[in-house]
Amino acid sequence: MPLPGADVDRSYEVLVGCGVINQLDEMLRSLIPAPRRVALVSQPSIEVEVSISLPVHRFAVGVGEQFKTIATVQELCEGFADAGLTRGDVVVAVGGGMVTDVAGFAAASYHRGISVVHVPTTLLGMIDAAIGGKTGVNLPQGKNLVGAFWQPSGVICDLDTLATLPEREVRCGNGEMAKYHFLTGDDLAALDLEARVARCVEIKAEVVASDERESGRRAILNYGHTLAHALEIASGHEIAHGEAVSIGLIFAARLAERLGRIDSARVAEHLDVVGCLYGLQTDIPHVGSADELLALMFRDKKAIDGLTFVLDGPNGVELVADIDPAIVRDVLVEALQD
Ligand code: GLY
């Protein structure tokens, strides 16, 4: 007997293009049930204007990873309650991944879940954080350890918001974008920015639709992320996520080659995309010894079975568990000597 809620349609519209932010009001008005009010969550530093014809309550979250906390979510939910918001209202998150993650988690939790529409203003937000329903906050013990899967009711990726992104933010977005070049057979390099962002969104949506709760295939979206997370932690977060992913992609390719899963031509393709197309770092910076990085990789969330990586291979990119730590260490030592 199907239980209520077991077959819920969680599809949603994603608009990608220049100027599409002007369609936010129409998107909000077309939601079912139609919201009566909007909780607009953003950051003071984000100068992106939205035009909304419904009554709007504004909420600001602090800038920086230190504000990605349960305390921030509590503050938001208290603000929603003070404003008398109900399940008939909608949260609109305008900002980068930090804003959509925190506002999404507040939306998932308030009144046990109200609608949320994401308006990502960074490349990384558009192609990753705002798509797929992962929301959450950090604990002192680690990043994103508390959260919920909560699909948005719509996403608006207005490429005009990227025009003023600081160079480092662009690098971070490109690091995550480079990953998509290896997840399918698509020639993403042949596409212009709008088509490339749209294709990355489609690839992510297709993977998430096949495994929303990450019981298997969704893990391929973490290609390059195992070493990346270790580098972020070892550097005390001096290396940003997207920057670390570019380095992690090259390391994953070298490890896959050592394990006989891909050949040197495929490693060269990784170097072309990451180093040449996007101009990103490919060498591992000296933020920790091979043993320190190895220990951090053992603590990765994916590592249910020994040392686990997402690796390229004859069947494409897939999760590979229980990899011999000595081989990983050798590849690390060699890479650190380069
Ligand atoms: N950022 C990886 C995922 O959404 O699963």
PDB file of C-alpha atoms and ligand atoms in Angstrom, residues 128-129 131-132 134 176 179 204 208 214 218 221-222 225, ligand 1:
ATOM      1  CA  ASP A 128      25.773  23.147  -7.364  1.00  0.00           C
ATOM      2  CA  ALA A 129      24.525  24.508  -4.023  1.00  0.00           C
ATOM      3  CA  ILE A 131      20.244  22.625  -7.114  1.00  0.00           C
ATOM      4  CA  GLY A 132      19.365  19.259  -5.624  1.00  0.00           C
ATOM      5  CA  LYS A 134      20.918  19.718   0.077  1.00  0.00           C
ATOM      6  CA  GLU A 176      33.115  22.982  -9.476  1.00  0.00           C
ATOM      7  CA  LYS A 179      34.025  18.510 -12.435  1.00  0.00           C
ATOM      8  CA  LYS A 204      23.093  17.609 -11.597  1.00  0.00           C
ATOM      9  CA  VAL A 208      19.832  13.887  -8.068  1.00  0.00           C
ATOM     10  CA  GLU A 214      22.671   9.937  -1.821  1.00  0.00           C
ATOM     11  CA  ARG A 218      24.662  11.024  -6.169  1.00  0.00           C
ATOM     12  CA  LEU A 221      28.809  14.817  -7.728  1.00  0.00           C
ATOM     13  CA  ASN A 222      31.639  14.682  -5.208  1.00  0.00           C
ATOM     14  CA  HIS A 225      36.054  16.301  -3.377  1.00  0.00           C
TER      15      HIS A 225
HETATM   16  N1  GLY B   1      27.186  19.020  -3.843  1.00  0.00           N
HETATM   17  C1  GLY B   1      26.963  17.649  -4.048  1.00  0.00           C
HETATM   18  C2  GLY B   1      25.522  17.269  -3.992  1.00  0.00           C
HETATM   19  O1  GLY B   1      24.663  18.119  -4.044  1.00  0.00           O
HETATM   20  O2  GLY B   1      25.231  16.096  -3.861  1.00  0.00           O
END
